Structures are given as C-alpha cells and as structure tokens.
N, CA, C and O atoms as a DFTB+ gen file, in Angstrom:
772 C
 N C O
     1  1      19.438      32.296     -24.540
     2  2      18.379      32.993     -23.870
     3  2      17.043      32.372     -24.292
     4  3      16.813      32.097     -25.469
     5  1      16.172      32.158     -23.302
     6  2      14.871      31.550     -23.551
     7  2      13.785      32.607     -23.515
     8  3      13.796      33.487     -22.654
     9  1      12.888      32.526     -24.406
    10  2      11.731      33.415     -24.432
    11  2      10.487      32.601     -24.107
    12  3      10.336      31.450     -24.516
    13  1       9.617      33.240     -23.363
    14  2       8.352      32.576     -23.050
    15  2       7.322      32.997     -24.084
    16  3       7.166      34.183     -24.373
    17  1       6.666      32.078     -24.601
    18  2       5.627      32.349     -25.564
    19  2       4.295      32.036     -24.891
    20  3       4.045      30.914     -24.452
    21  1       3.461      33.048     -24.825
    22  2       2.165      32.876     -24.184
    23  2       1.086      32.767     -25.236
    24  3       1.052      33.516     -26.212
    25  1       0.222      31.826     -25.010
    26  2      -0.894      31.677     -25.934
    27  2      -1.948      32.740     -25.601
    28  3      -1.882      33.385     -24.554
    29  1      -2.895      32.909     -26.483
    30  2      -3.961      33.898     -26.273
    31  2      -4.770      33.568     -25.031
    32  3      -5.154      34.481     -24.300
    33  1      -5.038      32.309     -24.769
    34  2      -5.817      31.909     -23.595
    35  2      -5.070      32.236     -22.304
    36  3      -5.666      32.712     -21.338
    37  1      -3.757      31.977     -22.295
    38  2      -2.969      32.275     -21.096
    39  2      -2.900      33.783     -20.878
    40  3      -2.960      34.247     -19.739
    41  1      -2.776      34.534     -21.938
    42  2      -2.727      35.991     -21.846
    43  2      -4.053      36.543     -21.319
    44  3      -4.057      37.458     -20.496
    45  1      -5.171      35.996     -21.786
    46  2      -6.478      36.423     -21.290
    47  2      -6.643      36.065     -19.821
    48  3      -7.189      36.856     -19.052
    49  1      -6.190      34.908     -19.425
    50  2      -6.290      34.462     -18.026
    51  2      -5.497      35.383     -17.109
    52  3      -5.967      35.742     -16.030
    53  1      -4.319      35.758     -17.525
    54  2      -3.490      36.666     -16.714
    55  2      -4.162      38.032     -16.607
    56  3      -4.160      38.641     -15.537
    57  1      -4.731      38.511     -17.699
    58  2      -5.417      39.812     -17.683
    59  2      -6.629      39.780     -16.750
    60  3      -6.861      40.732     -16.005
    61  1      -7.403      38.688     -16.788
    62  2      -8.567      38.553     -15.917
    63  2      -8.134      38.497     -14.460
    64  3      -8.761      39.131     -13.611
    65  1      -7.082      37.756     -14.151
    66  2      -6.568      37.672     -12.777
    67  2      -6.108      39.042     -12.270
    68  3      -6.366      39.395     -11.119
    69  1      -5.441      39.801     -13.111
    70  2      -4.989      41.147     -12.708
    71  2      -6.185      42.060     -12.417
    72  3      -6.188      42.796     -11.431
    73  1      -7.198      42.001     -13.287
    74  2      -8.398      42.832     -13.074
    75  2      -9.113      42.442     -11.797
    76  3      -9.559      43.308     -11.045
    77  1      -9.227      41.139     -11.544
    78  2      -9.896      40.680     -10.321
    79  2      -9.114      41.114      -9.082
    80  3      -9.703      41.502      -8.074
    81  1      -7.794      41.046      -9.163
    82  2      -6.967      41.466      -8.030
    83  2      -7.184      42.949      -7.735
    84  3      -7.255      43.359      -6.576
    85  1      -7.288      43.742      -8.794
    86  2      -7.524      45.177      -8.611
    87  2      -8.901      45.417      -8.009
    88  3      -9.036      46.223      -7.089
    89  1      -9.918      44.738      -8.506
    90  2     -11.277      44.931      -8.000
    91  2     -11.413      44.498      -6.546
    92  3     -12.044      45.194      -5.750
    93  1     -10.830      43.359      -6.194
    94  2     -10.967      42.874      -4.820
    95  2     -10.072      43.614      -3.838
    96  3     -10.268      43.522      -2.626
    97  1      -9.100      44.341      -4.348
    98  2      -8.235      45.096      -3.441
    99  2      -8.886      46.398      -2.984
   100  3      -8.450      46.985      -1.994
   101  1      -9.920      46.860      -3.683
   102  2     -10.650      48.068      -3.289
   103  2     -11.556      47.744      -2.115
   104  3     -12.244      46.723      -2.112
   105  1     -11.553      48.604      -1.134
   106  2     -12.387      48.400       0.047
   107  2     -13.476      49.463       0.052
   108  3     -13.181      50.654       0.151
   109  1     -14.712      49.049      -0.053
   110  2     -15.848      49.966      -0.030
   111  2     -16.776      49.544       1.096
   112  3     -17.608      48.655       0.919
   113  1     -16.638      50.167       2.227
   114  2     -17.615      49.884       3.274
   115  2     -18.678      50.977       3.258
   116  3     -18.442      52.078       2.761
   117  1     -19.826      50.668       3.794
   118  2     -20.985      51.548       3.717
   119  2     -20.729      52.889       4.396
   120  3     -21.159      53.927       3.892
   121  1     -20.040      52.882       5.521
   122  2     -19.790      54.144       6.239
   123  2     -18.918      55.089       5.425
   124  3     -19.149      56.298       5.419
   125  1     -17.929      54.552       4.747
   126  2     -17.062      55.402       3.915
   127  2     -17.848      56.026       2.771
   128  3     -17.666      57.199       2.446
   129  1     -18.727      55.229       2.161
   130  2     -19.539      55.765       1.066
   131  2     -20.503      56.836       1.561
   132  3     -20.707      57.847       0.889
   133  1     -21.093      56.618       2.728
   134  2     -22.007      57.613       3.281
   135  2     -21.273      58.908       3.618
   136  3     -21.804      59.996       3.394
   137  1     -20.062      58.801       4.151
   138  2     -19.289      60.000       4.489
   139  2     -18.947      60.816       3.241
   140  3     -18.860      62.042       3.300
   141  1     -18.756      60.137       2.125
   142  2     -18.441      60.852       0.893
   143  2     -19.635      61.665       0.407
   144  3     -19.455      62.689      -0.252
   145  1     -20.856      61.224       0.723
   146  2     -22.064      61.915       0.270
   147  2     -22.531      63.000       1.231
   148  3     -23.457      63.740       0.899
   149  1     -21.931      63.122       2.403
   150  2     -22.356      64.110       3.382
   151  2     -21.889      65.493       2.941
   152  3     -20.722      65.704       2.610
   153  1     -22.826      66.416       2.948
   154  2     -22.485      67.807       2.641
   155  2     -22.339      68.518       3.982
   156  3     -23.287      68.598       4.763
   157  1     -21.176      69.018       4.230
   158  2     -20.923      69.697       5.489
   159  2     -21.403      71.142       5.393
   160  3     -21.074      71.865       4.452
   161  1     -22.182      71.539       6.382
   162  2     -22.699      72.902       6.427
   163  2     -21.919      73.676       7.479
   164  3     -21.757      73.229       8.614
   165  1     -21.453      74.817       7.084
   166  2     -20.735      75.674       8.004
   167  2     -21.479      76.992       8.122
   168  3     -21.893      77.559       7.111
   169  1     -21.656      77.489       9.340
   170  2     -22.390      78.749       9.502
   171  2     -21.608      79.927       8.942
   172  3     -20.377      79.942       8.926
   173  1     -22.359      80.899       8.492
   174  2     -21.770      82.152       8.021
   175  2     -21.198      82.929       9.201
   176  3     -20.197      83.634       9.079
   177  1     -21.867      82.780      10.354
   178  2     -21.422      83.450      11.564
   179  2     -21.910      82.700      12.788
   180  3     -22.852      81.910      12.723
   181  1     -21.254      82.964      13.897
   182  2     -21.626      82.318      15.149
   183  2     -21.458      83.342      16.264
   184  3     -20.431      84.014      16.361
   185  1     -22.487      83.448      17.106
   186  2     -22.471      84.435      18.181
   187  2     -22.707      83.718      19.502
   188  3     -23.586      82.862      19.603
   189  1     -21.929      84.064      20.501
   190  2     -22.125      83.529      21.839
   191  2     -22.725      84.633      22.715
   192  3     -22.447      85.815      22.513
   193  1     -23.547      84.237      23.685
   194  2     -24.297      85.184      24.519
   195  2     -25.104      86.142      23.634
   196  3     -25.013      87.364      23.754
   197  1     -25.876      85.551      22.762
   198  2     -26.662      86.254      21.754
   199  2     -27.827      87.000      22.410
   200  3     -28.512      86.465      23.282
   201  1     -28.034      88.236      21.975
   202  2     -29.182      89.025      22.425
   203  2     -29.610      89.931      21.279
   204  3     -28.821      90.716      20.753
   205  1     -30.891      89.799      20.904
   206  2     -31.423      90.591      19.809
   207  2     -32.720      91.230      20.265
   208  3     -33.606      90.547      20.780
   209  1     -32.838      92.545      20.079
   210  2     -34.035      93.279      20.478
   211  2     -34.765      93.722      19.214
   212  3     -34.224      94.470      18.400
   213  1     -36.011      93.246      19.061
   214  2     -36.864      93.667      17.949
   215  2     -37.686      94.862      18.400
   216  3     -38.284      94.853      19.476
   217  1     -37.706      95.903      17.552
   218  2     -38.505      97.082      17.872
   219  2     -39.412      97.419      16.693
   220  3     -39.124      97.081      15.545
   221  1     -40.506      98.088      17.006
   222  2     -41.413      98.606      15.995
   223  2     -41.773     100.019      16.421
   224  3     -42.433     100.216      17.441
   225  1     -41.346     100.989      15.651
   226  2     -41.565     102.408      15.982
   227  2     -41.042     102.724      17.376
   228  3     -41.751     103.317      18.190
   229  1     -39.829     102.337      17.647
   230  2     -39.088     102.541      18.905
   231  2     -39.696     101.813      20.107
   232  3     -39.270     102.036      21.241
   233  1     -40.671     100.957      19.875
   234  2     -41.257     100.184      20.960
   235  2     -40.727      98.755      20.900
   236  3     -40.737      98.141      19.833
   237  1     -40.268      98.218      22.020
   238  2     -39.736      96.859      22.062
   239  2     -40.883      95.866      21.867
   240  3     -41.871      95.890      22.600
   241  1     -40.735      94.997      20.874
   242  2     -41.745      93.991      20.557
   243  2     -41.314      92.624      21.083
   244  3     -42.139      91.866      21.594
   245  1     -40.016      92.306      20.958
   246  2     -39.505      91.014      21.402
   247  2     -38.015      91.118      21.703
   248  3     -37.300      91.938      21.128
   249  1     -37.572      90.272      22.612
   250  2     -36.151      90.160      22.931
   251  2     -35.799      88.677      22.876
   252  3     -36.396      87.863      23.581
   253  1     -34.823      88.332      22.030
   254  2     -34.361      86.954      21.901
   255  2     -32.996      86.856      22.552
   256  3     -32.093      87.637      22.254
   257  1     -32.854      85.881      23.449
   258  2     -31.552      85.635      24.078
   259  2     -31.221      84.157      23.959
   260  3     -32.104      83.300      23.992
   261  1     -29.922      83.875      23.817
   262  2     -29.464      82.498      23.676
   263  2     -27.974      82.424      23.987
   264  3     -27.234      83.371      23.722
   265  1     -27.528      81.293      24.553
   266  2     -26.094      81.129      24.753
   267  2     -25.318      81.063      23.439
   268  3     -24.140      81.417      23.387
   269  1     -25.998      80.598      22.356
   270  2     -25.303      80.466      21.081
   271  2     -26.285      80.608      19.926
   272  3     -27.373      80.031      19.949
   273  1     -25.894      81.379      18.918
   274  2     -26.658      81.529      17.684
   275  2     -25.726      81.210      16.527
   276  3     -24.609      81.722      16.451
   277  1     -26.201      80.354      15.627
   278  2     -25.439      80.004      14.428
   279  2     -26.237      80.476      13.215
   280  3     -27.388      80.082      13.026
   281  1     -25.617      81.317      12.400
   282  2     -26.268      81.935      11.241
   283  2     -25.945      81.142       9.974
   284  3     -24.820      81.179       9.475
   285  1     -26.947      80.425       9.462
   286  2     -26.801      79.656       8.235
   287  2     -27.517      80.352       7.080
   288  3     -28.118      79.684       6.240
   289  1     -27.462      81.661       7.027
   290  2     -28.117      82.379       5.938
   291  2     -27.342      82.256       4.630
   292  3     -27.777      82.782       3.606
   293  1     -26.202      81.570       4.647
   294  2     -25.431      81.304       3.437
   295  2     -25.873      80.011       2.743
   296  3     -25.265      79.613       1.750
   297  1     -26.909      79.356       3.244
   298  2     -27.399      78.109       2.665
   299  2     -28.513      78.379       1.643
   300  3     -29.059      79.480       1.579
   301  1     -28.835      77.362       0.856
   302  2     -29.905      77.500      -0.132
   303  2     -31.244      77.783       0.563
   304  3     -32.055      78.557       0.055
   305  1     -31.474      77.159       1.719
   306  2     -32.659      77.413       2.542
   307  2     -32.151      78.021       3.854
   308  3     -31.891      77.287       4.808
   309  1     -32.005      79.350       3.915
   310  2     -31.343      79.994       5.049
   311  2     -32.104      79.872       6.366
   312  3     -33.335      79.860       6.390
   313  1     -31.347      79.780       7.460
   314  2     -31.941      79.684       8.789
   315  2     -30.951      80.135       9.865
   316  3     -29.744      80.211       9.635
   317  1     -31.492      80.427      11.028
   318  2     -30.714      80.691      12.234
   319  2     -30.966      79.535      13.178
   320  3     -32.101      79.078      13.313
   321  1     -29.924      79.059      13.831
   322  2     -30.054      77.927      14.747
   323  2     -29.610      78.349      16.148
   324  3     -28.646      79.096      16.314
   325  1     -30.332      77.855      17.139
   326  2     -30.004      78.096      18.547
   327  2     -29.802      76.732      19.213
   328  3     -30.713      76.230      19.870
   329  1     -28.612      76.123      19.050
   330  2     -28.402      74.749      19.510
   331  2     -28.295      74.599      21.034
   332  3     -28.454      73.495      21.556
   333  1     -28.032      75.673      21.732
   334  2     -27.879      75.615      23.196
   335  2     -29.101      76.146      23.928
   336  3     -29.049      76.378      25.136
   337  1     -30.197      76.339      23.210
   338  2     -31.423      76.838      23.822
   339  2     -31.696      78.277      23.438
   340  3     -30.817      78.992      22.957
   341  1     -32.949      78.687      23.664
   342  2     -33.360      80.038      23.303
   343  2     -34.488      80.486      24.233
   344  3     -35.292      79.677      24.696
   345  1     -34.526      81.779      24.490
   346  2     -35.603      82.392      25.270
   347  2     -36.079      83.618      24.496
   348  3     -35.280      84.438      24.044
   349  1     -37.410      83.721      24.355
   350  2     -37.984      84.870      23.655
   351  2     -39.003      85.525      24.573
   352  3     -39.928      84.871      25.055
   353  1     -38.830      86.814      24.812
   354  2     -39.792      87.614      25.576
   355  2     -40.563      88.461      24.577
   356  3     -39.979      89.259      23.844
   357  1     -41.899      88.281      24.554
   358  2     -42.772      89.051      23.670
   359  2     -43.485      90.109      24.498
   360  3     -43.830      89.882      25.658
   361  1     -43.699      91.264      23.889
   362  2     -44.407      92.343      24.564
   363  2     -45.588      92.774      23.699
   364  3     -45.431      93.029      22.505
   365  1     -46.777      92.855      24.312
   366  2     -47.956      93.279      23.561
   367  2     -48.084      94.799      23.589
   368  3     -47.186      95.490      24.071
   369  1     -49.196      95.323      23.075
   370  2     -49.403      96.776      23.000
   371  2     -49.450      97.443      24.371
   372  3     -49.144      98.628      24.497
   373  1     -49.836      96.679      25.406
   374  2     -49.893      97.224      26.771
   375  2     -48.621      96.932      27.546
   376  3     -48.574      97.123      28.761
   377  1     -47.580      96.465      26.846
   378  2     -46.279      96.135      27.414
   379  2     -46.322      94.930      28.361
   380  3     -45.440      94.774      29.205
   381  1     -47.353      94.072      28.222
   382  2     -47.396      92.823      28.977
   383  2     -46.388      91.852      28.379
   384  3     -46.252      91.765      27.158
   385  1     -45.686      91.127      29.230
   386  2     -44.627      90.238      28.773
   387  2     -45.075      88.775      28.780
   388  3     -45.573      88.270      29.786
   389  1     -44.891      88.114      27.658
   390  2     -45.086      86.672      27.520
   391  2     -43.731      86.073      27.163
   392  3     -42.947      86.692      26.443
   393  1     -43.453      84.870      27.665
   394  2     -42.136      84.272      27.467
   395  2     -42.260      82.852      26.946
   396  3     -43.142      82.099      27.358
   397  1     -41.366      82.496      26.035
   398  2     -41.252      81.112      25.574
   399  2     -39.786      80.706      25.646
   400  3     -38.897      81.457      25.246
   401  1     -39.551      79.493      26.170
   402  2     -38.194      78.967      26.298
   403  2     -38.148      77.563      25.740
   404  3     -39.133      76.828      25.810
   405  1     -36.995      77.182      25.181
   406  2     -36.787      75.831      24.665
   407  2     -35.300      75.516      24.703
   408  3     -34.461      76.416      24.746
   409  1     -34.987      74.227      24.688
   410  2     -33.583      73.814      24.683
   411  2     -32.971      73.873      23.289
   412  3     -31.751      73.804      23.141
   413  1     -33.818      74.001      22.262
   414  2     -33.324      74.107      20.891
   415  2     -34.310      74.949      20.091
   416  3     -35.522      74.838      20.272
   417  1     -33.782      75.794      19.205
   418  2     -34.647      76.606      18.361
   419  2     -34.036      76.825      16.993
   420  3     -32.817      76.792      16.820
   421  1     -34.919      77.052      16.016
   422  2     -34.461      77.343      14.662
   423  2     -35.465      78.297      14.012
   424  3     -36.676      78.122      14.144
   425  1     -34.955      79.292      13.320
   426  2     -35.783      80.255      12.606
   427  2     -35.468      80.116      11.121
   428  3     -34.329      80.314      10.698
   429  1     -36.484      79.775      10.335
   430  2     -36.318      79.663       8.890
   431  2     -36.630      81.028       8.284
   432  3     -37.771      81.488       8.324
   433  1     -35.621      81.660       7.732
   434  2     -35.727      83.048       7.289
   435  2     -36.747      83.254       6.169
   436  3     -37.586      84.149       6.270
   437  1     -36.696      82.452       5.108
   438  2     -37.567      82.677       3.953
   439  2     -39.038      82.425       4.262
   440  3     -39.899      83.198       3.843
   441  1     -39.330      81.356       4.988
   442  2     -40.721      81.016       5.267
   443  2     -41.242      81.698       6.527
   444  3     -42.436      81.634       6.821
   445  1     -40.370      82.336       7.256
   446  2     -40.712      83.020       8.517
   447  2     -41.388      82.068       9.507
   448  3     -42.337      82.439      10.199
   449  1     -40.878      80.829       9.560
   450  2     -41.347      79.837      10.521
   451  2     -40.304      79.698      11.619
   452  3     -39.100      79.709      11.365
   453  1     -40.797      79.565      12.847
   454  2     -39.937      79.330      14.002
   455  2     -40.294      77.960      14.555
   456  3     -41.468      77.652      14.758
   457  1     -39.286      77.144      14.796
   458  2     -39.496      75.828      15.394
   459  2     -38.724      75.766      16.703
   460  3     -37.525      76.041      16.743
   461  1     -39.417      75.404      17.763
   462  2     -38.799      75.222      19.072
   463  2     -38.968      73.766      19.468
   464  3     -40.030      73.178      19.269
   465  1     -37.897      73.180      20.038
   466  2     -37.936      71.765      20.402
   467  2     -37.318      71.554      21.775
   468  3     -36.491      72.336      22.243
   469  1     -37.749      70.470      22.398
   470  2     -37.169      69.968      23.641
   471  2     -37.483      70.881      24.834
   472  3     -36.872      71.935      25.009
   473  1     -38.420      70.461      25.620
   474  2     -38.824      71.170      26.844
   475  2     -39.282      72.601      26.563
   476  3     -38.774      73.550      27.159
   477  1     -40.226      72.745      25.668
   478  2     -40.747      74.060      25.313
   479  2     -41.765      74.489      26.371
   480  3     -42.695      73.749      26.692
   481  1     -41.574      75.691      26.904
   482  2     -42.490      76.232      27.909
   483  2     -42.855      77.651      27.498
   484  3     -41.983      78.506      27.345
   485  1     -44.154      77.898      27.320
   486  2     -44.668      79.223      26.996
   487  2     -45.491      79.705      28.185
   488  3     -46.434      79.030      28.598
   489  1     -45.147      80.855      28.732
   490  2     -45.905      81.433      29.851
   491  2     -46.387      82.817      29.462
   492  3     -45.668      83.585      28.822
   493  1     -47.636      83.131      29.865
   494  2     -48.204      84.435      29.554
   495  2     -48.303      85.272      30.820
   496  3     -48.236      84.748      31.933
   497  1     -48.463      86.556      30.640
   498  2     -48.561      87.485      31.759
   499  2     -49.793      87.227      32.622
   500  3     -49.809      87.583      33.800
   501  1     -50.822      86.611      32.046
   502  2     -52.070      86.398      32.777
   503  2     -52.218      84.973      33.328
   504  3     -53.336      84.513      33.562
   505  1     -51.104      84.282      33.532
   506  2     -51.131      83.007      34.234
   507  2     -51.356      81.760      33.402
   508  3     -51.615      80.697      33.967
   509  1     -51.271      81.845      32.099
   510  2     -51.422      80.669      31.257
   511  2     -50.035      80.083      30.988
   512  3     -49.044      80.806      30.886
   513  1     -49.994      78.745      30.877
   514  2     -48.709      78.076      30.654
   515  2     -48.930      76.876      29.740
   516  3     -49.819      76.059      29.979
   517  1     -48.119      76.776      28.698
   518  2     -48.166      75.663      27.766
   519  2     -46.821      74.964      27.801
   520  3     -45.774      75.597      27.669
   521  1     -46.862      73.632      27.983
   522  2     -45.639      72.831      27.971
   523  2     -45.787      71.758      26.906
   524  3     -46.805      71.068      26.849
   525  1     -44.766      71.616      26.057
   526  2     -44.789      70.630      24.981
   527  2     -43.354      70.320      24.558
   528  3     -42.410      70.969      25.011
   529  1     -43.200      69.333      23.695
   530  2     -41.858      68.978      23.224
   531  2     -41.488      69.689      21.925
   532  3     -40.315      69.742      21.555
   533  1     -42.487      70.234      21.233
   534  2     -42.216      70.940      19.978
   535  2     -43.305      71.975      19.739
   536  3     -44.487      71.720      19.969
   537  1     -42.888      73.144      19.273
   538  2     -43.837      74.225      19.032
   539  2     -43.395      74.987      17.790
   540  3     -42.212      75.284      17.625
   541  1     -44.351      75.303      16.915
   542  2     -44.081      76.086      15.716
   543  2     -44.797      77.428      15.816
   544  3     -45.878      77.532      16.394
   545  1     -44.167      78.456      15.237
   546  2     -44.793      79.769      15.164
   547  2     -44.672      80.246      13.726
   548  3     -43.567      80.454      13.225
   549  1     -45.802      80.417      13.069
   550  2     -45.859      80.951      11.723
   551  2     -45.951      82.469      11.856
   552  3     -47.008      83.005      12.190
   553  1     -44.851      83.153      11.597
   554  2     -44.807      84.606      11.788
   555  2     -45.694      85.340      10.784
   556  3     -46.240      86.395      11.109
   557  1     -45.846      84.810       9.580
   558  2     -46.688      85.465       8.570
   559  2     -48.148      85.474       9.004
   560  3     -48.826      86.498       8.914
   561  1     -48.627      84.321       9.478
   562  2     -50.022      84.192       9.890
   563  2     -50.230      84.549      11.360
   564  3     -51.366      84.640      11.824
   565  1     -49.135      84.750      12.092
   566  2     -49.189      85.020      13.527
   567  2     -49.943      83.901      14.256
   568  3     -50.816      84.154      15.086
   569  1     -49.581      82.664      13.922
   570  2     -50.276      81.486      14.429
   571  2     -49.258      80.529      15.047
   572  3     -48.187      80.310      14.481
   573  1     -49.591      79.960      16.207
   574  2     -48.710      79.049      16.937
   575  2     -49.385      77.678      16.976
   576  3     -50.599      77.586      17.154
   577  1     -48.594      76.607      16.809
   578  2     -49.210      75.278      16.823
   579  2     -48.213      74.192      17.207
   580  3     -46.999      74.360      17.094
   581  1     -48.771      73.069      17.666
   582  2     -48.008      71.860      17.935
   583  2     -48.864      70.663      17.578
   584  3     -50.089      70.708      17.695
   585  1     -48.232      69.611      17.150
   586  2     -48.911      68.336      16.900
   587  2     -48.490      67.311      17.950
   588  3     -48.891      66.149      17.884
   589  1     -47.693      67.735      18.904
   590  2     -47.171      66.857      19.955
   591  2     -48.066      66.920      21.189
   592  3     -49.001      67.718      21.255
   593  1     -47.763      66.064      22.166
   594  2     -48.479      66.099      23.439
   595  2     -48.205      67.428      24.127
   596  3     -47.119      67.994      23.995
   597  1     -49.202      67.924      24.867
   598  2     -49.045      69.196      25.562
   599  2     -49.769      69.161      26.901
   600  3     -50.642      68.327      27.143
   601  1     -49.377      70.098      27.763
   602  2     -50.083      70.377      29.014
   603  2     -50.316      71.876      29.035
   604  3     -49.371      72.661      28.955
   605  1     -51.582      72.272      29.143
   606  2     -51.949      73.685      29.164
   607  2     -52.598      73.984      30.510
   608  3     -53.589      73.356      30.882
   609  1     -52.038      74.943      31.234
   610  2     -52.533      75.314      32.551
   611  2     -52.976      76.768      32.527
   612  3     -52.255      77.640      32.042
   613  1     -54.169      77.021      33.055
   614  2     -54.667      78.380      33.234
   615  2     -54.883      78.561      34.733
   616  3     -55.889      78.108      35.280
   617  1     -53.941      79.222      35.391
   618  2     -53.999      79.337      36.853
   619  2     -55.153      80.222      37.324
   620  3     -55.654      80.036      38.433
   621  1     -55.574      81.165      36.514
   622  2     -56.681      82.038      36.920
   623  2     -58.006      81.278      36.888
   624  3     -58.805      81.392      37.818
   625  1     -58.245      80.506      35.834
   626  2     -59.480      79.719      35.734
   627  2     -59.387      78.397      36.489
   628  3     -60.401      77.741      36.727
   629  1     -58.174      78.008      36.863
   630  2     -57.990      76.751      37.565
   631  2     -58.147      75.537      36.681
   632  3     -58.653      74.508      37.129
   633  1     -57.718      75.637      35.419
   634  2     -57.875      74.522      34.489
   635  2     -56.526      73.890      34.164
   636  3     -55.488      74.551      34.155
   637  1     -56.576      72.609      33.902
   638  2     -55.410      71.852      33.459
   639  2     -55.885      70.991      32.295
   640  3     -56.747      70.129      32.467
   641  1     -55.329      71.220      31.127
   642  2     -55.732      70.491      29.939
   643  2     -54.526      69.759      29.379
   644  3     -53.463      70.348      29.186
   645  1     -54.702      68.467      29.121
   646  2     -53.662      67.671      28.478
   647  2     -54.217      67.207      27.148
   648  3     -55.427      67.048      26.988
   649  1     -53.326      66.993      26.198
   650  2     -53.804      66.516      24.918
   651  2     -52.694      66.362      23.913
   652  3     -51.509      66.446      24.237
   653  1     -53.108      66.133      22.684
   654  2     -52.189      66.014      21.552
   655  2     -52.685      66.961      20.468
   656  3     -53.809      66.828      19.985
   657  1     -51.848      67.911      20.091
   658  2     -52.184      68.847      19.027
   659  2     -52.978      70.043      19.515
   660  3     -54.032      69.901      20.135
   661  1     -52.454      71.220      19.225
   662  2     -53.107      72.462      19.634
   663  2     -52.624      73.579      18.719
   664  3     -51.455      73.604      18.333
   665  1     -53.508      74.493      18.374
   666  2     -53.074      75.688      17.647
   667  2     -53.851      76.894      18.153
   668  3     -54.990      76.770      18.604
   669  1     -53.218      78.069      18.071
   670  2     -53.798      79.279      18.637
   671  2     -53.100      80.511      18.085
   672  3     -52.002      80.428      17.533
   673  1     -53.760      81.664      18.245
   674  2     -53.111      82.914      17.886
   675  2     -52.194      83.318      19.040
   676  3     -52.279      82.750      20.129
   677  1     -51.327      84.284      18.806
   678  2     -50.324      84.586      19.820
   679  2     -50.897      85.229      21.087
   680  3     -50.206      85.287      22.105
   681  1     -52.119      85.703      21.049
   682  2     -52.749      86.265      22.256
   683  2     -53.543      85.218      23.043
   684  3     -54.096      85.532      24.098
   685  1     -53.607      83.990      22.549
   686  2     -54.407      82.923      23.157
   687  2     -55.894      83.260      23.145
   688  3     -56.649      82.715      23.950
   689  1     -56.331      84.142      22.254
   690  2     -57.751      84.474      22.207
   691  2     -58.538      83.436      21.405
   692  3     -59.723      83.224      21.661
   693  1     -57.886      82.791      20.438
   694  2     -58.497      81.706      19.682
   695  2     -57.642      80.469      19.876
   696  3     -56.512      80.404      19.391
   697  1     -58.187      79.474      20.594
   698  2     -57.439      78.257      20.898
   699  2     -58.212      77.064      20.374
   700  3     -59.409      76.928      20.629
   701  1     -57.521      76.193      19.636
   702  2     -58.115      74.951      19.142
   703  2     -57.250      73.797      19.622
   704  3     -56.120      73.624      19.166
   705  1     -57.788      73.012      20.545
   706  2     -57.094      71.816      21.009
   707  2     -57.669      70.623      20.274
   708  3     -58.888      70.489      20.175
   709  1     -56.818      69.755      19.757
   710  2     -57.271      68.670      18.899
   711  2     -57.811      67.478      19.694
   712  3     -58.985      67.134      19.553
   713  1     -56.988      66.848      20.518
   714  2     -57.413      65.724      21.364
   715  2     -57.075      66.113      22.797
   716  3     -55.905      66.313      23.125
   717  1     -58.079      66.220      23.646
   718  2     -57.826      66.731      24.993
   719  2     -58.414      65.838      26.074
   720  3     -59.361      65.081      25.864
   721  1     -57.787      65.971      27.263
   722  2     -58.305      65.415      28.515
   723  2     -57.914      66.408      29.594
   724  3     -57.036      67.244      29.379
   725  1     -58.551      66.327      30.748
   726  2     -58.129      67.195      31.838
   727  2     -59.290      67.814      32.568
   728  3     -60.446      67.437      32.378
   729  1     -58.957      68.775      33.412
   730  2     -59.946      69.478      34.223
   731  2     -60.222      70.811      33.550
   732  3     -59.320      71.633      33.389
   733  1     -61.465      71.023      33.159
   734  2     -61.844      72.249      32.471
   735  2     -62.914      72.978      33.265
   736  3     -63.825      72.358      33.814
   737  1     -62.799      74.289      33.321
   738  2     -63.840      75.109      33.941
   739  2     -64.804      75.545      32.850
   740  3     -64.406      76.189      31.879
   741  1     -66.068      75.193      33.014
   742  2     -67.082      75.563      32.025
   743  2     -68.037      76.528      32.692
   744  3     -68.643      76.230      33.722
   745  1     -68.154      77.700      32.074
   746  2     -69.042      78.720      32.628
   747  2     -70.492      78.371      32.353
   748  3     -70.854      78.002      31.236
   749  1     -71.321      78.491      33.387
   750  2     -72.747      78.222      33.257
   751  2     -73.452      79.570      33.142
   752  3     -73.614      80.270      34.142
   753  1     -73.865      79.937      31.950
   754  2     -74.449      81.264      31.715
   755  2     -75.838      81.388      32.328
   756  3     -76.250      82.497      32.668
   757  1     -76.569      80.299      32.480
   758  2     -77.921      80.367      33.054
   759  2     -77.882      80.789      34.521
   760  3     -78.738      81.552      34.970
   761  1     -76.902      80.304      35.263
   762  2     -76.831      80.630      36.695
   763  2     -76.256      82.037      36.930
   764  3     -76.414      82.591      38.018
   765  1     -75.602      82.610      35.935
   766  2     -75.008      83.926      36.112
   767  2     -76.034      85.038      35.892
   768  3     -75.800      86.168      36.320
   769  1     -77.141      84.759      35.251
   770  2     -78.111      85.810      34.927
   771  2     -79.012      86.138      36.070
   772  3     -79.879      87.003      35.945
C-alpha cells in the first residue's frame, strides 16, 4: 500500500484552492442583495368601498370615500393609504360643500398631514377650482399647500391663474400664490366710489 506524503506547501495550495472554489461558487447579484434588505409592510386592515363620516357635535364635517383603504397604523410611522383614489366632501358651518378628489391619497396619523397626489382637483361651493398634481393639508394648522404647478379658476370673478406653489386656508380667504401667470380680475376702488 502506498501513502501520499504532502509537503506543507502542497497542503497550503490545496487549502487555498478549496477556499477560492467556495468563494467563487457563491453568486451575489445586486438584485438579490437588495431584495434581502427590503422590509415588507403589510397593512393592519384593508377596506373596500370605504366610507367614513366625520362629525362634530352631531354635525357632519367631512365624508371620505374611496374604493380601497389600507390601514398601516401598525407601523412605526402610522398612516392610512388610499391607493385607488379618494374623495373628500367638506362641509362648513353653513353646510356648504367643498370637494377634493385625487387618484392617490395618504393620511399620516401622528403628524395629521394629508397628502393627495395625481390629478388632484379641489372645487368649492362658490365656483373656485384648484387643479394640481400634489396637494398637502396640515390638519393641525388648517392650512393647504402645494409646491407643484397649479391652475386656479374662479368662475364668479372670471379669473384663471396658473403658477407653481400655492398655500391657503381651507376657506380660501387667505391665498398666497408663489409664482403666477394668468388672467386676474383686479378691482379698481377709485371707480367704485
């Protein structure tokens, strides 16, 4: 019977070859690594044909409707998502109805911020209409704003304003447009007296 005697150099060479074979046999592509780092979020609840009526002292303040609502209040930063669109009808003290619609909406519960995206249209009972691609509503401050392009139409005054960036209170009594162009009606107080 013959025995093979390996020198230290040959033994080291075999060990290095085995380690290299193991290292090169592992396949690490970028997509696989990225998938391993993705944290999957699952909603706590999901509602179809969603309808929620907000009341204050038995008076209807707002009605939210959506084909789908996903409740992520089980997350570290809780939110409600409306991936199939959302419509909100607001009612003022005189029961006048204002409406806002969007193809996507999200309500951040802790910060009380509402974000609407994609074909956002806000219409008021008195003929005002705002169209934009994104709109935020700060519920704490009762302030609405966008930094995106917008078109604001006032059918009663006959004005059409286009621009980028606008913020206002929910009654449209205080409006600040950042960069504007368009047709504006300016009242001449000297001729009215």
